[in-house]
């Protein structure tokens, strides 16, 4: 489970039937100290996050729960929260 | 769950019985900023992706669902979508 | 499962309903030899860890067990212990 | 799930009871472009792979299925295929 | 599933109730060619491994099986074997 920034969106017309109508966002994991990773995750967005927002991403059963279409679906990563604030007391860093 | 590019195909004559007839593609995960990883994933392709196409890859129960042969099978990564477009609004980058 | 240091906290008002009231901490995995990673994990904290403390983090079913809200929840990483001591006999290193 | 090369074998006399008689191989994941990783995976080999062969490795439930000793066992990675050929059309690379 | 070397031990007084009495070891994954990673894993040790020994580490259901306290526990990585020998025929390397 991680925090990341929504950087984009993916569209797929030809897809597994259970993905119909799901919003798929591309998330870049958060790194400490202003570093940036080139890696990305694709997550279903059931809560309406926007590009540029920091979000909480989960996998597996937790993601299927959040997607809300039962456990027989073809995806298992999802956005479960939009981050209001992150606080790093020992860094004097606040995002 | 991730986006990647289909770069190749794998053939195995000697294999676990439940893999019979499954199409196994080699996928290279997408990195931001034009970077490239040498790592690859092998995923069952139930939807007919071609080399060079960008695809959505899932794992675990989601993959078994997408493969459609029940949960007693010897593989659990699968392609569940062929990407039409990815949009990164803050990059002025469109793939 | 890993040891890491609590470096911060995350707040999200808009979130999956089952996360209501859970304390979400940002944990930086422990590396050997005084190295530091920029990667972080977000974990539910059911036991009251503080920033700066070393903790044990688990995933999946173990995390859902530790969170204690059943298996139909939208998160599956959790802090399950606060580290008193780590001992590396062959390093003459003690944290 | 990935392709890798069998590089060695592991023996353990003192082990979890359900691993008795299982052949444990060390597999080095395949990287593109002739690169090599120092990381390795240990997988049960139910199909008779040899050192130097490229194999398909799976995890979790798929591996337990392939091992064929039910789901109450102490291992969950397995070799499920011996690769005959990999084809990378856009590379003019064939392994 | 992987091979690693036990490098240390972790103690936690304040912990999830189901971890009571479990021995928690810190394991450094094995890398090829004499390389070393700074990353570590924490695993329950149900079989009595010592610092300096090479061990087999598993995750998830396999680990819960090896721990032997059922599936409602707060940890899911475990040591399932103590390595007697690793053989890498094409390396003329034997550990």
Short mmCIF file of C-alpha atoms in Angstrom, two decimals, chain C residues 29-61:
data_model
loop_
_atom_site.label_atom_id
_atom_site.label_comp_id
_atom_site.label_asym_id
_atom_site.label_seq_id
_atom_site.Cartn_x
_atom_site.Cartn_y
_atom_site.Cartn_z
CA UNK C 29 12.05 0.29 5.06
CA UNK C 30 15.23 -0.49 6.98
CA UNK C 31 18.40 -0.97 4.93
CA UNK C 32 21.63 -2.52 6.16
CA UNK C 33 24.87 -0.63 6.59
CA UNK C 34 23.32 2.75 7.27
CA UNK C 35 21.92 3.05 3.75
CA UNK C 36 18.61 4.78 3.15
CA UNK C 37 15.88 4.17 0.62
CA UNK C 38 13.59 6.88 -0.73
CA UNK C 39 10.74 4.37 -1.01
CA UNK C 40 7.96 4.35 1.53
CA UNK C 41 5.04 2.19 2.55
CA UNK C 42 1.76 3.35 4.04
CA UNK C 43 0.49 1.09 6.81
CA UNK C 44 -2.46 1.16 9.17
CA UNK C 45 -1.26 1.56 12.75
CA UNK C 46 -3.46 -0.37 15.19
CA UNK C 47 -0.91 -0.28 18.05
CA UNK C 48 0.13 3.34 18.49
CA UNK C 49 3.59 3.77 16.96
CA UNK C 50 5.27 7.15 16.94
CA UNK C 51 7.37 8.95 14.35
CA UNK C 52 10.97 7.84 14.70
CA UNK C 53 10.15 4.38 16.04
CA UNK C 54 11.13 1.20 14.24
CA UNK C 55 8.18 -1.04 13.46
CA UNK C 56 7.26 -4.38 11.91
CA UNK C 57 5.07 -4.05 8.81
CA UNK C 58 2.99 -6.84 7.28
CA UNK C 59 0.75 -7.19 4.24
CA UNK C 60 -2.28 -9.06 3.01
CA UNK C 61 -4.31 -11.33 5.25
#
